[in-house]
XYZ file of C-alpha atoms in Angstrom:
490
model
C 105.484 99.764 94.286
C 106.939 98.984 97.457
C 108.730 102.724 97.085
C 105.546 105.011 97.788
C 105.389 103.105 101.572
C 108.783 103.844 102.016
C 109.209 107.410 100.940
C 105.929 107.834 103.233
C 107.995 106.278 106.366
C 111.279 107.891 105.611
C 109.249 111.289 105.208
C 106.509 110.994 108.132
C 109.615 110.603 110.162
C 111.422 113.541 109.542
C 108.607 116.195 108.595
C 107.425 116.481 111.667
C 110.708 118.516 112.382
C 110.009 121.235 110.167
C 109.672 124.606 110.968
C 106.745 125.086 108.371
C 105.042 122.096 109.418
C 104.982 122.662 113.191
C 103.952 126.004 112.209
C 100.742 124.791 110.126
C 99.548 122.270 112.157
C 100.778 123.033 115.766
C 103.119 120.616 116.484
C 104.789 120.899 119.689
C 107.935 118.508 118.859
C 109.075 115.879 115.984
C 111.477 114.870 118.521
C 108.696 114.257 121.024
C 106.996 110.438 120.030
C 103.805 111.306 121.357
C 103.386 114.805 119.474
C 103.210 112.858 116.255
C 102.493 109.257 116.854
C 98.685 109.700 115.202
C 100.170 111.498 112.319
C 102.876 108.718 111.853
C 100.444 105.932 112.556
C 96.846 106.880 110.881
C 98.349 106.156 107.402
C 97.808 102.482 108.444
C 94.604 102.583 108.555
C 94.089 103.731 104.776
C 96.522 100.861 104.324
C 94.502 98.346 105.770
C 91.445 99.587 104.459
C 92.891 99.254 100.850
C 94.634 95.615 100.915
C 91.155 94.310 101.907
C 89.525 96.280 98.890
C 91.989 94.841 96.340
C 90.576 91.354 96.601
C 87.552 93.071 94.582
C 89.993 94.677 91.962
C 92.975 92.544 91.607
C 91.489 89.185 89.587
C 88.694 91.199 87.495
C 90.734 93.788 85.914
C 94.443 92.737 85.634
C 97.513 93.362 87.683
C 98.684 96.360 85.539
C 95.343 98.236 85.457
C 95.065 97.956 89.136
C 98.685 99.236 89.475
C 97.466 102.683 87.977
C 94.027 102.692 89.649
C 96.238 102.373 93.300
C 98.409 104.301 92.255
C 95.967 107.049 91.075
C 94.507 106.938 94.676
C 98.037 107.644 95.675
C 98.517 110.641 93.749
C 94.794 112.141 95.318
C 96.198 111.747 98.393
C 99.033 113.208 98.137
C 97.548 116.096 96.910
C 94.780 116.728 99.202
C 98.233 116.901 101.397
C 99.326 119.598 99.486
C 96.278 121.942 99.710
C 95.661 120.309 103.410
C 94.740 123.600 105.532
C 94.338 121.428 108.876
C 95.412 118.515 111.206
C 91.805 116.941 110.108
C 92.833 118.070 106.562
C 96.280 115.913 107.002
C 94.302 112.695 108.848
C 91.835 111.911 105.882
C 94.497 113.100 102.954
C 96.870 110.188 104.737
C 94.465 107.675 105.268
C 93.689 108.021 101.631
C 97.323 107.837 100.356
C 97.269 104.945 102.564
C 94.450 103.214 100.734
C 96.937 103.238 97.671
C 99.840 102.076 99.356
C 97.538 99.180 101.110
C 96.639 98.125 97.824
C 99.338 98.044 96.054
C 101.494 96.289 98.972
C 99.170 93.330 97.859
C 99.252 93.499 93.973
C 102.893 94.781 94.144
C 104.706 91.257 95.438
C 101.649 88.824 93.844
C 102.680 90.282 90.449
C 106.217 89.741 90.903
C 106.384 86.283 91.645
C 103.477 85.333 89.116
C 106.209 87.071 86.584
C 109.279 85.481 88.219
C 111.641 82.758 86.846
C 111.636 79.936 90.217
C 115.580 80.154 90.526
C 115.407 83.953 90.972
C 111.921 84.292 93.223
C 113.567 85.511 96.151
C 115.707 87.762 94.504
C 112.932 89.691 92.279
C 110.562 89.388 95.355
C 113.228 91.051 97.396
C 113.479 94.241 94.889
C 109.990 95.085 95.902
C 111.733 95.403 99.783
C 115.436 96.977 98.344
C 113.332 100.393 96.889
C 112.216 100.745 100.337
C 115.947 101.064 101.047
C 116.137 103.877 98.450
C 113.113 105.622 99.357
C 113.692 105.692 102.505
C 116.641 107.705 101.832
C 115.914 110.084 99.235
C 113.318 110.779 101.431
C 115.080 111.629 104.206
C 117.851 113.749 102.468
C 115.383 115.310 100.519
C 113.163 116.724 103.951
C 116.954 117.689 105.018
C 117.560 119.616 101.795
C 114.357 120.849 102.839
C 115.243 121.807 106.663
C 118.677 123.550 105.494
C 117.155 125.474 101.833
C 113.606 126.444 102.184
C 112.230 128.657 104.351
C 109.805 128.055 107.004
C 106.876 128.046 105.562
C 103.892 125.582 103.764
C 106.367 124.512 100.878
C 108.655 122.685 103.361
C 105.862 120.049 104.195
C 104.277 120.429 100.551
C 107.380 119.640 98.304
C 107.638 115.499 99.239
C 104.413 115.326 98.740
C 104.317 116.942 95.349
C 107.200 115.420 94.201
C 106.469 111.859 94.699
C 103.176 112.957 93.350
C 105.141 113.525 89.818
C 106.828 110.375 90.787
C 104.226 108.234 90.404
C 102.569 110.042 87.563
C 105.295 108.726 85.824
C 105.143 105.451 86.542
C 101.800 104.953 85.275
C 102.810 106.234 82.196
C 105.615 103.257 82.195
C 103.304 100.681 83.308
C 101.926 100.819 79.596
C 105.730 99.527 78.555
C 105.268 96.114 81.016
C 103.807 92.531 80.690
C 100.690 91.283 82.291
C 100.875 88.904 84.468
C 100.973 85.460 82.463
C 99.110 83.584 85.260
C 96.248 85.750 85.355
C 96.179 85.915 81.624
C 95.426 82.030 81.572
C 92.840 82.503 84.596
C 90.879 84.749 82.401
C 91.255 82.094 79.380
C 93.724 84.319 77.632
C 96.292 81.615 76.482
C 97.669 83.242 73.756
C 98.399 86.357 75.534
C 99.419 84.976 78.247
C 102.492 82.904 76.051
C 103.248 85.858 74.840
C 103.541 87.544 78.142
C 106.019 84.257 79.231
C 108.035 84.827 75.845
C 108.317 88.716 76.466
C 109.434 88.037 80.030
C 111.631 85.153 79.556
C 113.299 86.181 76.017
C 112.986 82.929 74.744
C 110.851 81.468 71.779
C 107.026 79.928 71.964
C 108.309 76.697 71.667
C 111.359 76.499 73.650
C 111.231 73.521 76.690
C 111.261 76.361 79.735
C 108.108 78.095 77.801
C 106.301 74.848 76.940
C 106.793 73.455 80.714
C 106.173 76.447 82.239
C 102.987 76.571 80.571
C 101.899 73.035 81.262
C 102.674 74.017 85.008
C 100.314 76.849 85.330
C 97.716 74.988 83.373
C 97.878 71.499 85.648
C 98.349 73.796 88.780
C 94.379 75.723 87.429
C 93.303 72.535 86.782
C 93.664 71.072 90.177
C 92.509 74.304 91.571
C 89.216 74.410 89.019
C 88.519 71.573 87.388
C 89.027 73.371 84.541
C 91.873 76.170 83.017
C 89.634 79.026 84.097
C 86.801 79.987 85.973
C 85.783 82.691 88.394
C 84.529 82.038 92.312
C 82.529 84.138 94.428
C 84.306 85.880 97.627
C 82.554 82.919 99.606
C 83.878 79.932 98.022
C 87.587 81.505 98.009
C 87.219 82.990 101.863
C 85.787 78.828 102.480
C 88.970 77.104 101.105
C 91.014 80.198 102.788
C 89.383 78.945 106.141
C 88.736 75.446 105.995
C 91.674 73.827 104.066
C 94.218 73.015 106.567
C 97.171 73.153 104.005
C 95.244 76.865 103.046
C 94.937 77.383 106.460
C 98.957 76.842 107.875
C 100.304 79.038 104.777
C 97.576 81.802 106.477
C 98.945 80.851 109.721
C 102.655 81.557 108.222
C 101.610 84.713 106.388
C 99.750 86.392 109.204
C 102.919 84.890 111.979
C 105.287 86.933 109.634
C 104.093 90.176 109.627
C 103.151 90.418 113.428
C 106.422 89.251 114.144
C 108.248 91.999 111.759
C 105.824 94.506 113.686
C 106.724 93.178 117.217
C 110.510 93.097 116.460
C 109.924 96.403 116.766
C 111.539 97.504 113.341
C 108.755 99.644 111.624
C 108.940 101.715 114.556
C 112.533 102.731 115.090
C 112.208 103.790 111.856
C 109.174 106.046 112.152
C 110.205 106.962 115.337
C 114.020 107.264 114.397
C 114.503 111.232 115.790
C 112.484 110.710 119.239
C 114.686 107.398 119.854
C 117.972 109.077 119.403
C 116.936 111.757 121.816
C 116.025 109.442 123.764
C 119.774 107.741 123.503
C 121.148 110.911 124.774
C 122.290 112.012 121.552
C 122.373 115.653 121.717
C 123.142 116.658 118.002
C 120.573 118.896 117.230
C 117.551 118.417 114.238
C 120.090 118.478 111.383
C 122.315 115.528 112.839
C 119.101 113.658 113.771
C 117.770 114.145 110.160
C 121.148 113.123 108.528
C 121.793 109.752 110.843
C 117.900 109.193 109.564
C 118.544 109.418 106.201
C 121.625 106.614 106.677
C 119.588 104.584 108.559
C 117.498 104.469 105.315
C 120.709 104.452 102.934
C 121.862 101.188 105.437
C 118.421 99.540 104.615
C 118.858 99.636 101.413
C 122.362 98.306 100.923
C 121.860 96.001 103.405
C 118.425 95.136 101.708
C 120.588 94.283 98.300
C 122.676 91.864 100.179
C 119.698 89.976 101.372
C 118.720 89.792 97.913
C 121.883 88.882 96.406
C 123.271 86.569 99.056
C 120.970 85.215 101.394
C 116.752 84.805 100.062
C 117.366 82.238 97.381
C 121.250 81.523 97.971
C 120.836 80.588 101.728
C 117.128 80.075 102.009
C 114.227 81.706 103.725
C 114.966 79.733 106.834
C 118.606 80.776 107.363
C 117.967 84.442 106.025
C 115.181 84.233 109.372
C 117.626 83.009 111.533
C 120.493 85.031 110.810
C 117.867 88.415 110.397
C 116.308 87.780 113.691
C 118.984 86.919 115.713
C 120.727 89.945 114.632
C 117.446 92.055 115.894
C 117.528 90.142 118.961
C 120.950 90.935 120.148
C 120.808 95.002 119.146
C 117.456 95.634 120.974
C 119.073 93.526 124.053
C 121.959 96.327 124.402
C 119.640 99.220 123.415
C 117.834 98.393 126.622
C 120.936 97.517 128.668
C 122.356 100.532 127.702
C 119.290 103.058 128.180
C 118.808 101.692 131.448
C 122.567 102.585 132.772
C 122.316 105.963 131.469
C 119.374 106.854 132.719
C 121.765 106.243 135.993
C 124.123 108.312 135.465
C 126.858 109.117 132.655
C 127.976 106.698 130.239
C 131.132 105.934 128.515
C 131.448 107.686 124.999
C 132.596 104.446 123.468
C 128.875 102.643 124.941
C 126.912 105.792 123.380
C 128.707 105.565 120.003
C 128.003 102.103 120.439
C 124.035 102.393 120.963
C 123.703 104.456 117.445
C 125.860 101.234 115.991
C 123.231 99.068 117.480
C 120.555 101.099 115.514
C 122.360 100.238 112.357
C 122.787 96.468 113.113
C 119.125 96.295 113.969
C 118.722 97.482 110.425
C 121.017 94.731 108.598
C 119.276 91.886 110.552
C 115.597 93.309 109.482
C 116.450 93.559 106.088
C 117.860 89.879 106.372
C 114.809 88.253 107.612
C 111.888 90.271 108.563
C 111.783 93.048 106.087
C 111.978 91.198 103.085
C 110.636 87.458 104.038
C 106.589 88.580 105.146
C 106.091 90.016 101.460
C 107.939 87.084 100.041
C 105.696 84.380 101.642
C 102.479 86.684 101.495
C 103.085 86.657 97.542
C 104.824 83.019 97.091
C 102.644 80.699 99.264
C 99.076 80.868 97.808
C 97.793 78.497 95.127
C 96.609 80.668 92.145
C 93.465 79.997 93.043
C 93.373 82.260 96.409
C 96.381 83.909 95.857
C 94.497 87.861 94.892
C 92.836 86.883 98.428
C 95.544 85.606 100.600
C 97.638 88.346 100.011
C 94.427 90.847 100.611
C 94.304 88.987 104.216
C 97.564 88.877 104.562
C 98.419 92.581 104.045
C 95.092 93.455 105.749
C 96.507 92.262 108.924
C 99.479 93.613 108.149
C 98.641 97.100 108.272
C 96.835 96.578 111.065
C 99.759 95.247 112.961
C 101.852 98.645 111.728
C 98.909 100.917 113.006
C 98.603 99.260 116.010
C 102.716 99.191 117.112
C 103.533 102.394 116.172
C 99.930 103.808 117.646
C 101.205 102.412 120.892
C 104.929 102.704 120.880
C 105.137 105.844 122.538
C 102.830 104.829 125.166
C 104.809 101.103 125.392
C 108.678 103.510 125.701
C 106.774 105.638 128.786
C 105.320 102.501 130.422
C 107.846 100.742 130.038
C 110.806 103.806 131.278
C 111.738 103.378 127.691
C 114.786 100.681 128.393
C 111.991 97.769 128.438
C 110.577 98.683 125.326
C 113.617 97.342 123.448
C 113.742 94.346 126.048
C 109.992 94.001 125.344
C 111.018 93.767 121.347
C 113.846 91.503 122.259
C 111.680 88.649 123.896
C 109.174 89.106 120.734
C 112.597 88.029 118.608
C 113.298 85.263 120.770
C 109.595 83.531 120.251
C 110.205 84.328 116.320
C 113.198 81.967 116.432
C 111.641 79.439 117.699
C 108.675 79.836 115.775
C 111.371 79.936 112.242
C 112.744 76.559 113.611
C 109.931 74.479 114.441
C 106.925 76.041 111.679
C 108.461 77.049 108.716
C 109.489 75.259 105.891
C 112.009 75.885 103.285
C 110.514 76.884 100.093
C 113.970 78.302 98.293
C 114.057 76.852 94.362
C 110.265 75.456 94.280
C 108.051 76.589 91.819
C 104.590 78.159 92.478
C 102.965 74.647 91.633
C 105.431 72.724 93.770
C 104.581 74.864 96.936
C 101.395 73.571 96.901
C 102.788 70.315 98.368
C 105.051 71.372 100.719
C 102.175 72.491 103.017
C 100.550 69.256 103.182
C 100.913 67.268 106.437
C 101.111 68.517 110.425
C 102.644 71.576 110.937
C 105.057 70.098 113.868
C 107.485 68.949 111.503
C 107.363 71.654 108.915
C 110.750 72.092 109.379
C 111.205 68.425 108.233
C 110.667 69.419 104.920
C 113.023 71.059 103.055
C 113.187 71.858 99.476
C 112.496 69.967 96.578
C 113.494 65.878 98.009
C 110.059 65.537 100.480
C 108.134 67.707 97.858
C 109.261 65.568 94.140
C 109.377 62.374 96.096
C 106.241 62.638 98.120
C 107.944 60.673 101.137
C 106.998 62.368 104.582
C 102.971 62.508 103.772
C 102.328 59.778 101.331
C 102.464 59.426 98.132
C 101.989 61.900 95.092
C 98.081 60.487 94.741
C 97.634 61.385 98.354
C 98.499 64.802 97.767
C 97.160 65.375 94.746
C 94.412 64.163 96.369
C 94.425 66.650 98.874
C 94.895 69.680 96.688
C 91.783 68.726 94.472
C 89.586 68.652 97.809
């Protein structure tokens, strides 16, 4: 799911340089940040537009029927990009490709961990992040294949589109071969099914201990959410316990924290902006080098994604993967803007410049370690069942918003800021996300769904007090198990 966001970033970034597509819609420069920053940015707002819609869609018909709907409203997009004769032509076909991608960025991660075994949750959630990786850069190499083998004309700017078009024709057709979602089964009262579904998944008989417990969990965790095993609620009773339950309330406060702070580390836009930044490095390779070092940037996300997924989410924690991610972020921006403001001076040392692109590429390995993956994690992990279809709608809502709005206004932040303090800029946003890792959020690695419930019970100024399963089993920081049992029912 996650793949049809990144083939649109690892694309929108390198289009732009095409003969064929400067030709059609008058583009002065993909190299020049301003020249394209509406093209690269008005996607968002399809995105946002489409996370808030899938509240209405997710919970009433299924998480693998509103896969193909999204993705349907993918495909239209893309193709209205195809036939797309002008610039106004291009705005509304991306904003409506983006109402697919918005919408599926919130059913994409909820389905996984509703599906996901609790010692693996990280590591399945972070598969949804590691096809970015790959997108990213078959999308790249493919607009370079482009660049160097087809001529300048429409088909340059029309074959991505087209082909992930086929792409995702075909994976509609596949979603027939999946599961449904075992938790919403049992919302909708569809018990059987929805042991079937946890059999399917799990390989393991109806009446083996992991299925029978697993079942008792979701059923105790609708209970304490409904009164009952299922039930329906209107958008204004889930939007009041969204709002008004403080424990509902801190994991919206953790969600929304997330994604602003993956926006203002600045990541989303280096790599939307990739080709204008390494001009404005001094890097004099030409459109083909700039294209190629774009498409490794996106190969480098995605290996480095697959370590954070193998060796760090579930295996160090979400706390330490922050930590490590951010600081990582922290430090590259820091010598970015060092270094751009020296050779804006005067010349450089060859070993600094080489240096700078390095910088680029460490800047990728610490995003993929914390901030990449970790926002969809917690933005499909933290909600009860209960509000989790809306949580993640809010959640990814705001997301896009914070994408549309950062990459809107990066090019004007690099010329107010004489480009160096831009990546300063980013590098004090890192700093406030440490501190904001250490003291708010708590360690979730190796809880189930049901046991998160109680890990966000008490003040948030010792959040980071609680870690893992000892204060959540034993009940000892807020009180007992009544108490928070208790809470969860009000």
């Amino acid at each position: 799911m996650r793949l049809r966001e990144a083939w649109d970033q690892g694309s929108s970034a390198t289009i732009p340089s095409l003969p064929g597509f400067d030709k059609q819609f008058h583009v002065s420069s993909g190299s020049d940040a301003e020249a394209i920053s509406t093209y690269v940015s008005i996607i968002y707002i399809g995105y946002a537009v489409g996370a808030a819609l899938s509240f209405f869609v997710n919970d009433r018909i299924g998480r693998r029927w509103s896969y193909r709907l999204y993705s349907l409203v993918f495909i239209i997009g893309q193709m209205i990009t195809v036939g797309a004769p002008n610039m106004g032509a291009l705005y509304a076909s991306r904003i409506i490709t983006g109402m697919g991608i918005g919408s599926l960025s919130v059913s994409g991660p909820m389905s996984i961990v509703e599906i996901s075994p609790k010692e693996i949750r990280g590591l399945l959630t972070a598969m949804y992040t590691v096809s970015m990786g790959l997108a990213l850069t078959v999308a790249n190499f493919c607009v370079l294949g482009i660049h160097r083998n087809v001529p300048s004309t429409n088909l340059q700017y029309q074959i991505p589109a087209f082909s992930v078009a086929i792409f995702m024709a075909l994976c509609i057709s596949a979603s027939f071969l999946i599961s449904e979602s075992p938790r919403w089964l049992m919302m909708v009262g569809r018990k059987e099914e929805a042991v079937q579904a946890l059999v399917d998944l799990r390989r393991m008989p109806a009446d083996h201990h992991r299925i029978v417990a697993e079942v008792q969990d979701i059923e105790t965790s609708l209970i304490l959410d409904w009164g009952d095993i299922h039930g329906n609620s209107s958008l204004w009773l889930v939007a009041k316990e969204t709002f008004t339950v403080p424990s509902n309330l801190r994991r919206l406060q953790q969600v929304l924290v997330a994604y602003a702070l993956a926006q203002l580390s600045g990541a989303n836009s280096v790599t939307s902006y990739f080709i204008p930044i390494m001009s404005i490095l001094g890097d004099t390779g030409g459109t083909e080098r700039h294209m190629f070092l774009s498409g490794m940037y996106g190969f480098s996300k995605l290996i480095f994604s697959l370590i954070s997924a193998f060796f760090f989410i579930d295996i160090l924690g979400r706390r330490k993967s922050l930590f490590i991610g951010i600081t990582a972020q922290m430090i590259s921006h820091i010598y970015l803007g060092v270094y751009i403001k020296f050779e804006q001076s005067g010349p450089v040392p060859n070993g600094a410049s080489t240096f700078a692109i390095v910088a680029l590429f460490i800047h990728a390995f610490g995003y993929a370690v914390g901030l990449f993956i970790l926002p969809y994690v917690f933005g499909g992990e933290l909600w009860p069942n209960r509000i989790r279809s809306f949580g993640g709608a809010v959640g990814a809502t705001c997301h896009w918003l914070f994408i549309y709005a950062i990459k809107y206004a990066f090019p004007e932040i690099l010329s107010s800021m004489n480009n160096w303090g831009a990546f300063i800029f980013f590098a004090g946003w890192c700093f406030l996300g440490l501190l904001y890792t250490y003291f708010i959020v708590p360690e979730v690695a190796g809880l189930t769904v049901e046991e998160i419930d109680m890990i966000f019970q008490g003040p948030w100024y010792n959040a980071f007090r609680r870690t893992k399963r000892g204060s959540v089993i034993n009940g000892l920081e807020e009180g007992s198990m009544h108490d928070i049992e208790k809470e969860i029912k009000k």
